[in-house]
Coordinates of C-alpha atoms and ligand atoms in Angstrom, one line a residue:
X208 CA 15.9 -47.3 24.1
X209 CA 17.0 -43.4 23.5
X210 CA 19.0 -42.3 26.6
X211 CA 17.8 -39.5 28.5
X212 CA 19.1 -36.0 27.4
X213 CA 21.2 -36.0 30.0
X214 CA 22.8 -38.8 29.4
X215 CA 23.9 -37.5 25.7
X216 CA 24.3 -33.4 26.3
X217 CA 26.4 -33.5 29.2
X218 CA 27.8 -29.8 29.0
X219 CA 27.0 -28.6 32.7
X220 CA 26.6 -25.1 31.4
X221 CA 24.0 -25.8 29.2
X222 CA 21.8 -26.6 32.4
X223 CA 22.6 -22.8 34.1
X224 CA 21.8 -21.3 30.6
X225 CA 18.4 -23.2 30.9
X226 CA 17.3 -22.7 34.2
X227 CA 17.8 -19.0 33.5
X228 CA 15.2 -18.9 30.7
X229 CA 13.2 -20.6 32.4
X230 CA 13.2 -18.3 35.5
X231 CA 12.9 -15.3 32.8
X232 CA 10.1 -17.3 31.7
X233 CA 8.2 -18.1 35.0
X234 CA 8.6 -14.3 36.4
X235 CA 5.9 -13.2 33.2
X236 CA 4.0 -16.3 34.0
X237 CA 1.3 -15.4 36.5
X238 CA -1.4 -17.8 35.5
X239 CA 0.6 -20.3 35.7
X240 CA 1.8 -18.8 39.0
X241 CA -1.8 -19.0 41.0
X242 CA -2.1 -22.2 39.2
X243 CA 0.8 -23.6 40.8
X244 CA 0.2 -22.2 44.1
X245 CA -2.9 -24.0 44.3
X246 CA -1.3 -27.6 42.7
X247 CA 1.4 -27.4 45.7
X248 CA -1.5 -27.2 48.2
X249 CA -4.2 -29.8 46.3
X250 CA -2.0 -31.8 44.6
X251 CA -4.4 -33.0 41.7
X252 CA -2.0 -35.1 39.8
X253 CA -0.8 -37.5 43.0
X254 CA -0.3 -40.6 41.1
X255 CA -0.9 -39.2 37.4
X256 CA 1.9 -39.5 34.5
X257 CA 1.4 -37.1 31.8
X258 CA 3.3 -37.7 28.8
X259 CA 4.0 -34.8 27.0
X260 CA 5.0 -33.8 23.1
X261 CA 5.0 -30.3 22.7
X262 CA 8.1 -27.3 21.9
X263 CA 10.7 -27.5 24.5
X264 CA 11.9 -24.3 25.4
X265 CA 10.9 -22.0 28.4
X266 CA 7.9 -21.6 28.4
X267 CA 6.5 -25.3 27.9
X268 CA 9.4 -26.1 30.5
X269 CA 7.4 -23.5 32.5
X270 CA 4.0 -26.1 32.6
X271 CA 5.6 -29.1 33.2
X272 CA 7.7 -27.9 36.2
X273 CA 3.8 -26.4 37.0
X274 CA 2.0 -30.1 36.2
X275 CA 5.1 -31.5 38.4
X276 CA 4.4 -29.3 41.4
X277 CA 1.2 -30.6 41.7
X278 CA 2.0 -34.4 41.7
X279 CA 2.2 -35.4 38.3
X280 CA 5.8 -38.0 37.2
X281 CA 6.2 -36.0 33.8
X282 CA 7.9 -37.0 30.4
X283 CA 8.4 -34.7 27.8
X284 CA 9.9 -34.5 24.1
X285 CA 9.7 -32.3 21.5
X286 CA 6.9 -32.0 18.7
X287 CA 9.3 -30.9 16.1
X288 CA 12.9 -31.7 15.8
X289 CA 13.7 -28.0 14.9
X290 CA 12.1 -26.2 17.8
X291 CA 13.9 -27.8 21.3
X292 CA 16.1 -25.4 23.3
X293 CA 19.1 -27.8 24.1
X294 CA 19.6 -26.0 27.4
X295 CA 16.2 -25.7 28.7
X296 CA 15.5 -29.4 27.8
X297 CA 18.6 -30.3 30.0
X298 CA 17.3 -27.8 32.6
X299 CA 13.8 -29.4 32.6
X300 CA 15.0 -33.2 33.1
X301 CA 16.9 -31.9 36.0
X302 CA 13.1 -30.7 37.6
X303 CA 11.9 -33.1 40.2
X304 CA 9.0 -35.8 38.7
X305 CA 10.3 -34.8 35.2
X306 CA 12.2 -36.0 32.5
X307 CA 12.7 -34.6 29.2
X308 CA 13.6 -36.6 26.4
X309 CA 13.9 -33.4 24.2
X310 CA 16.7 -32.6 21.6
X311 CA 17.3 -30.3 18.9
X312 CA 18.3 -31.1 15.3
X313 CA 17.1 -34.7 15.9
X314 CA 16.7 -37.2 12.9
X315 CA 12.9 -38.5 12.6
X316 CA 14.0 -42.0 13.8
X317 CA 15.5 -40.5 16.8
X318 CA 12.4 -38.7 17.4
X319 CA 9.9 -41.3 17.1
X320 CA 12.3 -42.8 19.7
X321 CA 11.6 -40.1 21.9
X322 CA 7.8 -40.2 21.6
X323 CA 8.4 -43.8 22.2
X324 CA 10.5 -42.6 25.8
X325 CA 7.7 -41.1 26.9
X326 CA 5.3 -43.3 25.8
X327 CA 7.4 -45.9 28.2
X328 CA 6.5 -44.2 31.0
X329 CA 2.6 -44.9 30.4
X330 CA 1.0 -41.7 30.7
X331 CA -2.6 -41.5 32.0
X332 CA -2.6 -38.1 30.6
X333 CA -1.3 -36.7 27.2
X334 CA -0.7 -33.1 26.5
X335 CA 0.4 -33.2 22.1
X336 CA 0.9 -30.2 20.5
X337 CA 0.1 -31.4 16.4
X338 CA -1.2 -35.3 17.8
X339 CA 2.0 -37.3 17.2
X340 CA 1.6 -38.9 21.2
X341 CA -2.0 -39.5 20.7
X342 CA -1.2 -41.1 17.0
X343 CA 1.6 -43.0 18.0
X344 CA -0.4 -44.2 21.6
X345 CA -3.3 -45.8 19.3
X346 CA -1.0 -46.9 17.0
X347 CA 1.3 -49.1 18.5
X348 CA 0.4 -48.5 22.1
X349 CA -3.3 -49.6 22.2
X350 CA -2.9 -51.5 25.2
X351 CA -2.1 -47.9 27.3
X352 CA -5.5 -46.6 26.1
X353 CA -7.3 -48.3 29.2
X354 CA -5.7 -46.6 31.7
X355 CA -5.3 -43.3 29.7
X356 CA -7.8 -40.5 31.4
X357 CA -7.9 -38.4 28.4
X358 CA -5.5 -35.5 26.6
X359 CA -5.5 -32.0 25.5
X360 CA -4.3 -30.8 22.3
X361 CA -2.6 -27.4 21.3
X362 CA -3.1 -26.3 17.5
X363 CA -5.4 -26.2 15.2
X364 CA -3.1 -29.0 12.9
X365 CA -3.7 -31.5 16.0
X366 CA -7.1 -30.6 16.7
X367 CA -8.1 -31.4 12.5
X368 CA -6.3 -35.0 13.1
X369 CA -8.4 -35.8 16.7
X370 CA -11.2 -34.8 14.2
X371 CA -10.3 -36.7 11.3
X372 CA -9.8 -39.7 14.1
X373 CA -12.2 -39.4 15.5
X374 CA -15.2 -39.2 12.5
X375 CA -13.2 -43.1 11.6
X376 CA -14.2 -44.0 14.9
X377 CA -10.7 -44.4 16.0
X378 CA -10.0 -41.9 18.9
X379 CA -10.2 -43.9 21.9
X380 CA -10.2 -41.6 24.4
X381 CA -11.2 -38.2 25.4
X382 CA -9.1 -35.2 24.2
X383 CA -9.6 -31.3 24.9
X384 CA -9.2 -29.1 21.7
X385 CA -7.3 -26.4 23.4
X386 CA -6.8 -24.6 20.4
X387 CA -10.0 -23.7 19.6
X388 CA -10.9 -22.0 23.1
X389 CA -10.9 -18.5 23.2
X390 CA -8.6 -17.8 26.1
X391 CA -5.8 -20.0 23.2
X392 CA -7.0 -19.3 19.7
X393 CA -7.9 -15.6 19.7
X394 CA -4.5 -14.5 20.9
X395 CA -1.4 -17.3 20.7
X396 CA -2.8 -18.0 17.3
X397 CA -3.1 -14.1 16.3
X398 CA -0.7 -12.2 18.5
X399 CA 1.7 -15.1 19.5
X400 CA 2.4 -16.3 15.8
X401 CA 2.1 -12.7 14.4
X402 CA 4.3 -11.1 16.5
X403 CA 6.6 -14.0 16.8
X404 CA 7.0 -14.8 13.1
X405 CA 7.7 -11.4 12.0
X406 CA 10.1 -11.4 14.8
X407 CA 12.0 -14.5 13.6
X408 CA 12.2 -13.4 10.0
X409 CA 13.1 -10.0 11.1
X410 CA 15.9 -11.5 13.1
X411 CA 17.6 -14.0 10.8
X412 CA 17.9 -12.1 7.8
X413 CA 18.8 -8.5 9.7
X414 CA 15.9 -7.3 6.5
X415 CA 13.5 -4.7 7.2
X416 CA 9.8 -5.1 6.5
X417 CA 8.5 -1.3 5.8
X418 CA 8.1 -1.0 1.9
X419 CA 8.1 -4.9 1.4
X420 CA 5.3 -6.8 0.2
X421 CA 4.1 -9.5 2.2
X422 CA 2.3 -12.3 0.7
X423 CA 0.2 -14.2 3.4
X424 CA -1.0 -17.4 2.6
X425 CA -4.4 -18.3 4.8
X426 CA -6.1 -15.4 6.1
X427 CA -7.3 -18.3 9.1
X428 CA -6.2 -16.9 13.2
X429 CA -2.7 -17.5 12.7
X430 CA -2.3 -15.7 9.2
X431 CA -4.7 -12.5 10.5
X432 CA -2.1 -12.5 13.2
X433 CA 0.7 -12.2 10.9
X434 CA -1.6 -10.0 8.1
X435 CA -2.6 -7.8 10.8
X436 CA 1.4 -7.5 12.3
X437 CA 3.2 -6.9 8.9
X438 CA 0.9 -4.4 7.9
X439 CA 1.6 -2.6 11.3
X440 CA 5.4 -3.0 10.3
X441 CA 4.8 -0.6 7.3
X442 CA 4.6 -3.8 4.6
X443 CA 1.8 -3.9 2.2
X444 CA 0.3 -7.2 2.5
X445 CA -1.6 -9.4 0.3
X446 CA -3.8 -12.8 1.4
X447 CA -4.3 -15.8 -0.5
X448 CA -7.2 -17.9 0.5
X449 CA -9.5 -21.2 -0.6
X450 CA -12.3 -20.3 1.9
X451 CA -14.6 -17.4 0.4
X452 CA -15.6 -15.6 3.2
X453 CA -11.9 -15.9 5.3
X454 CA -10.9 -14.1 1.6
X455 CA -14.0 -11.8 1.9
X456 CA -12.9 -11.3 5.5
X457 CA -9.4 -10.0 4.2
X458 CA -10.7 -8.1 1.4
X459 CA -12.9 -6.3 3.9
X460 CA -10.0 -5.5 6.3
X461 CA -8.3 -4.0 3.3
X462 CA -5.5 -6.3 1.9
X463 CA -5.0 -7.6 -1.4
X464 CA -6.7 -11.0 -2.2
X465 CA -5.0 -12.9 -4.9
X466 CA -4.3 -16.2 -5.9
X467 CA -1.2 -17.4 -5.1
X468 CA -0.5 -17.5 -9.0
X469 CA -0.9 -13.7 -8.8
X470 CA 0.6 -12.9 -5.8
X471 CA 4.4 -15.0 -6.6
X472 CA 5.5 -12.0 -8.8
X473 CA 4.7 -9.3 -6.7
X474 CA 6.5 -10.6 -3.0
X475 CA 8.9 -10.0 -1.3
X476 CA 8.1 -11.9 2.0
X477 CA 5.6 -15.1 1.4
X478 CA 4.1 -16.9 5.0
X479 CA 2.8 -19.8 4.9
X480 CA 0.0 -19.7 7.8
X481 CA -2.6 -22.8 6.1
X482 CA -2.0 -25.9 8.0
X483 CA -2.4 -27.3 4.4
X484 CA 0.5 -28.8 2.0
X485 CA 1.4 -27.8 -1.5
X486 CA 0.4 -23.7 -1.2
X487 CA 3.4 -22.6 -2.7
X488 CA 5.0 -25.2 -5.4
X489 CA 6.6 -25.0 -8.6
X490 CA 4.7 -22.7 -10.9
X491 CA 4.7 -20.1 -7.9
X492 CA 8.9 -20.3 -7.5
X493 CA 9.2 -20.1 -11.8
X494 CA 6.9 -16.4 -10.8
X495 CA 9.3 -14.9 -7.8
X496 CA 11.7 -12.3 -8.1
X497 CA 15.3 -12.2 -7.0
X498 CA 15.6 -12.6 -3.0
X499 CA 12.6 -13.4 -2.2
X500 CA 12.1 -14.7 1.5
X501 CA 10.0 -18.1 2.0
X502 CA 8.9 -18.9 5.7
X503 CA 6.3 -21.1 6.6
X504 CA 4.5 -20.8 10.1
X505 CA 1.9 -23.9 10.0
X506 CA 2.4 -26.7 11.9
X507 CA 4.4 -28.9 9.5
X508 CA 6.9 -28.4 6.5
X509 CA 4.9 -29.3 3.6
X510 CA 3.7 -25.6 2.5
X511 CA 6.5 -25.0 0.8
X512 CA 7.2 -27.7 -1.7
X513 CA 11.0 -27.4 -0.9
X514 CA 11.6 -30.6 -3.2
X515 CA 10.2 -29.1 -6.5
X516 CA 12.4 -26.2 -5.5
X517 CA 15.7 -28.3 -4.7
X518 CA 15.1 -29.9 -8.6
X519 CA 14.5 -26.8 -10.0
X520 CA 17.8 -25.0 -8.2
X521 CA 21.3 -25.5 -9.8
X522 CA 23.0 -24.5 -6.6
X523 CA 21.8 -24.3 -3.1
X524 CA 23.6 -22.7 -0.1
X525 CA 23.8 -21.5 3.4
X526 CA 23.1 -18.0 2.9
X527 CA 23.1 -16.9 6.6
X528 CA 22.3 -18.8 9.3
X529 CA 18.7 -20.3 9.6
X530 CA 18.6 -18.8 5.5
X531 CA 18.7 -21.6 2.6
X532 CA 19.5 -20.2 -0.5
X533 CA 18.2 -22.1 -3.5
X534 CA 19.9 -20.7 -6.7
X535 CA 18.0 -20.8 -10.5
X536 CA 19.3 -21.0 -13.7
X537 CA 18.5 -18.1 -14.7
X538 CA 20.6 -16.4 -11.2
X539 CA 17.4 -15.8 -9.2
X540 CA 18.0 -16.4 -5.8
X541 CA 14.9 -18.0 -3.7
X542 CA 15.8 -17.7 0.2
X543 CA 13.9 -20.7 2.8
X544 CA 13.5 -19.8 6.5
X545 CA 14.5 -22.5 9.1
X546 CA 13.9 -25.3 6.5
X547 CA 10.2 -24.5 5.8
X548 CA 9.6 -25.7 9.2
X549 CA 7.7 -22.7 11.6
X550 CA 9.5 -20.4 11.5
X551 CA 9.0 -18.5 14.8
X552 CA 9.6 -22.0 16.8
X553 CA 12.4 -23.3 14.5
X554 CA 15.3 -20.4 13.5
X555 CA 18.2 -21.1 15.2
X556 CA 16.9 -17.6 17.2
X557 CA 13.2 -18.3 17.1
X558 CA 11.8 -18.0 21.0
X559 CA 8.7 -18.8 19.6
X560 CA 5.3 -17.0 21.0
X561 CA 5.7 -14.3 23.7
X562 CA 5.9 -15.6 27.4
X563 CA 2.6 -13.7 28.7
X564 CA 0.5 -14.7 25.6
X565 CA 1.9 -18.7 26.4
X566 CA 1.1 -18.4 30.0
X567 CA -2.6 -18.3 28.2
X568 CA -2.1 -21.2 25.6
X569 CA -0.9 -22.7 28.8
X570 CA -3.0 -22.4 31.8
X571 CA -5.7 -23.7 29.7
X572 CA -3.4 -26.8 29.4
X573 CA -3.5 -26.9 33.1
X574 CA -7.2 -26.1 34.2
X575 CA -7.8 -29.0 30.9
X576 CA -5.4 -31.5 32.8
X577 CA -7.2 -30.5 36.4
X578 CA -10.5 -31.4 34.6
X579 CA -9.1 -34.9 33.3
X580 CA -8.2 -35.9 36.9
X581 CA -11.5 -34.2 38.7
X582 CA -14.1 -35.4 36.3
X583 CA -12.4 -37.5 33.4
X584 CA -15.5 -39.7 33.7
X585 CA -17.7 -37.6 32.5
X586 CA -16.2 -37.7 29.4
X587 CA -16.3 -40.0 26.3
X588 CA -13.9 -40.7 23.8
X589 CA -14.0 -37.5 20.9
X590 CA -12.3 -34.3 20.8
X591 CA -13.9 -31.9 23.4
X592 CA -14.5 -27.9 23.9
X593 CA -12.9 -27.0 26.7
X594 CA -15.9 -26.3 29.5
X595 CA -16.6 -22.0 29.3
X596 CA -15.5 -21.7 32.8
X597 CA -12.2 -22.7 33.0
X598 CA -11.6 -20.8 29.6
X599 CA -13.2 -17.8 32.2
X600 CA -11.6 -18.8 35.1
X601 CA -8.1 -18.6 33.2
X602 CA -9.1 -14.7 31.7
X603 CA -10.0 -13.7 35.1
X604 CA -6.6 -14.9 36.8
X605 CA -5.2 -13.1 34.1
X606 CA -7.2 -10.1 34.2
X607 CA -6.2 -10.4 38.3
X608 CA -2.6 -10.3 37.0
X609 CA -3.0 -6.9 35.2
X610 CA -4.8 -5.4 37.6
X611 CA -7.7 -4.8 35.0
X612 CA -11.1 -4.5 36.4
X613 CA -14.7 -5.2 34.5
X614 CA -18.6 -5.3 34.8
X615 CA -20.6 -7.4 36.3
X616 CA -23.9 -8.7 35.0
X617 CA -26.5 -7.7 37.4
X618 CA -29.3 -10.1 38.3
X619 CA -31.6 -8.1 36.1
X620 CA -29.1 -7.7 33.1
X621 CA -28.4 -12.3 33.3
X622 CA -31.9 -12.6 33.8
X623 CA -32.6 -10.9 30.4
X624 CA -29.8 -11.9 28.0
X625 CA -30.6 -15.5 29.1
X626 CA -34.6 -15.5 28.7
X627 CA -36.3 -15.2 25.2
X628 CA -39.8 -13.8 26.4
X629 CA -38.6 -10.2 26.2
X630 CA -39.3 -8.4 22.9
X631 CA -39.7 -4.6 21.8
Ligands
NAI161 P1 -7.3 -21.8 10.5 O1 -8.0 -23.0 10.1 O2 -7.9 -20.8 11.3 O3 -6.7 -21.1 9.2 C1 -6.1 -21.7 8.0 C2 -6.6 -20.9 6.8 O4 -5.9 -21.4 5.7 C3 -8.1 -21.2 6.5 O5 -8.7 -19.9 6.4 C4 -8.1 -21.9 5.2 O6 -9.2 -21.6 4.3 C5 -6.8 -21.4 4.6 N1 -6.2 -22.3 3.6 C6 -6.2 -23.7 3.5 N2 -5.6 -24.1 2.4 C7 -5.2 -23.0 1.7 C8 -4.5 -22.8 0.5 N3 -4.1 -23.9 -0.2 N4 -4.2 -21.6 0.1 C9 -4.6 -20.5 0.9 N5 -5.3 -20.6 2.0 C10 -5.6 -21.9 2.5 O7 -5.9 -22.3 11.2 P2 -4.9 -21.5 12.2 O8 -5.4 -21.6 13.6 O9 -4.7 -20.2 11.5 O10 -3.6 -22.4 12.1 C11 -2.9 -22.5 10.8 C12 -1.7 -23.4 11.0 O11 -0.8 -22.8 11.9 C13 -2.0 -24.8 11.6 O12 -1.1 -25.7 11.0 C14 -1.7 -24.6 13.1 O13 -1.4 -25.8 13.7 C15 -0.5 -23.7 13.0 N6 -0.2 -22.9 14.2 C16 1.1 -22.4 14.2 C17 1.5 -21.7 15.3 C18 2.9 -21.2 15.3 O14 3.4 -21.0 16.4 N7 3.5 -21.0 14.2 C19 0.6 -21.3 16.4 C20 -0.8 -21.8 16.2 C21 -1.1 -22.5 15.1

């Protein structure tokens, strides 16, 4: 069995240089503040382990330490071998009721081993960000799925699989799709992976984006995000796109729409934002000019065909750090971000989304996981919207936070929007 990730990054300073980020992290978290204030005093998960697979850096450190306070033994690894934090991974395992299992730069059998770490401690709750816990649970776990209360799921990528699963009849136990509640989608999707991704590019290759052309592939939340963001940077932007009206949607917000065929000869940038393999292959790398930048920001590496692009390259290289450099016979020079992995969660800089918009993404994790515990019985095995009013309740701590006020619905006003008698 994989040691703990104490047990093989012993550097004692990588611990202080965790707990630091994560108390950067916690002071711009105050959802997940007044949802751990009221954890410490109900203590919902006395007696629950939640096994988690998700990024481990600050933030996500940030939930478990908040799942923790309120009772919960929690073990956590990463959900991509690129995106761990060393430090805060150390710093989490060091967090009474948690260990983390967490480690960057990880080979794929060492990471299955760590799923398989946390799948030792037999969760009654799993919190996946993409579905490898849930897959590997009903794959070669089955046993655990009696005593499982259910899950919640973070992205979109997940959410498709727990769909896909569960139309063969084989999810076997409730899960949350927590991507696809507002509070979640409509702004760590949009404004988390925008901002973030630009960030990341911006920051490993020191490159400016006013004047550049930036070729977006998906024009779904995540690539309006980073549509929306690059065209705010200055960058003229075009969208590529296999669903007519998300293409009509873009042509309507006034970028280009082109196929992908098109658009290869006129980027500069290209950002993969599908959650679909193959979008940029061979034919489109023949097409691009000279120093071209290719970053993906889906869930998993197979955007970018980066094998059709090793064959076709005579000569490939570290250009900087977190930049490939894949070299063509005819001297152009094709540059990959953080190995087509995402590139916001996997530079060696990334940070991934900003703190305040995961405090979101995040207290929905928790108010999903409060629901498991309080009324996991009334709920089958399938994927599952998250119920309206803990989306709410999340948006009005948050709105609390800010000190932003709204309206209220008088009796009148709820009495008419929800009756169907009233005409002109
Ligand atoms: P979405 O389903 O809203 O959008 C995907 C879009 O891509 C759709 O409009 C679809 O028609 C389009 N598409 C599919 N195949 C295509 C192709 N071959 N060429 C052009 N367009 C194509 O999904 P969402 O929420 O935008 O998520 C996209 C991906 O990003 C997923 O893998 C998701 O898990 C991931 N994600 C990444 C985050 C990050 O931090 N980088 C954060 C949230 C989600």
């Amino acid at each position: 069995m994989t040691a703990p990730i104490s047990d093989r990054v012993t550097d004692p300073s990588l611990r202080a240089d965790g707990e630091r980020k994560m108390e950067w992290a916690r002071q711009h978290m105050p959802i997940l503040a007044v949802l751990r204030e009221q954890f410490v005093d109900n203590r919902p998960f006395e007696g629950e382990r939640i096994g988690m697979a998700m990024h481990v850096e600050a933030k996500t450190a940030i939930l478990a330490e908040v799942l923790a306070a309120g009772g919960a033994e929690v073990a956590i690894t990463g959900c991509n071998p690129l995106s761990t934090h060393d430090d805060v991974s150390v710093a989490l395992d060091a967090v009474g009721g948690v260990t983390s299992y967490a480690e960057r730069g990880i080979d794929d059998e060492t990471y299955y081993e760590a799923i398989e770490a946390v799948i030792d401690h037999d969760p009654t709750i799993t919190v996946d960000d993409g579905g490898d816990l849930v897959f590997a649970i009903h794959e070669e776990y089955p046993d655990l799925i009696d005593t499982i209360v259910g899950g919640c799921e973070e992205t979109t990528t997940g959410v498709h699989r727990l769909r896909a699963m569960a139309a063969d009849g084989a999810l076997e136990y409730p899960m949350f799709a927590v991507n696809d509640t507002p509070m979640k989608r409509l702004f760590d999707n949009v404004h988390g992976t925008g901002e973030s991704s630009l960030a990341s590019i911006a920051m490993t290759t020191n490159l400016s984006w006013a004047g550049k052309t930036v070729v977006v592939a998906g024009f779904g939340y995540c690539g309006k995000g980073v549509a929306r963001k690059a065209s705010g940077q200055n960058a003229d932007v075009i969208v590529t796109e296999v669903d007519p009206r998300r293409a009509l949607e873009a042509h309507m917000e006034g970028y280009d729409v082109r196929p992908m065929a098109a658009a290869a000869g006129e980027g500069d940038v290209f950002i993969t934002t599908t959650g679909n393999r193959d979008v940029i292959v061979e034919q489109h790398f023949e097409r691009m000019a000279d120093g071209v930048l290719l970053a993906n920001a889906g869930h998993f590496d197979v955007e970018i065909d980066l094998d059709a692009l090793a064959a076709l390259a005579v000569d490939s290289y570290e250009a900087r750090e977190g930049v490939q450099a894949y070299e063509m016979p005819d001297g152009r020079r094709l540059n990959v971000l953080a190995e087509g992995r995402l590139v916001n969660l996997a530079s060696p800089i990334s940070l991934g989304h900003p703190v305040e918009v995961m405090d979101q993404s995040f207290g929905v994790q928790a108010v999903c996981a409060r629901e498991l515990v309080e009324n996991g019985d009334d709920y089958e095995a399938g994927v599952h919207a998250v119920p309206d009013d803990l989306d709410r309740e999340v948006a009005e701590i948050k709105l609390r936070a800010e000190g932003i006020e709204t309206d209220e619905l008088t009796p009148q006003q709820r009495e008419y929007v929800d009756s169907w008698q009233h005409g002109t």
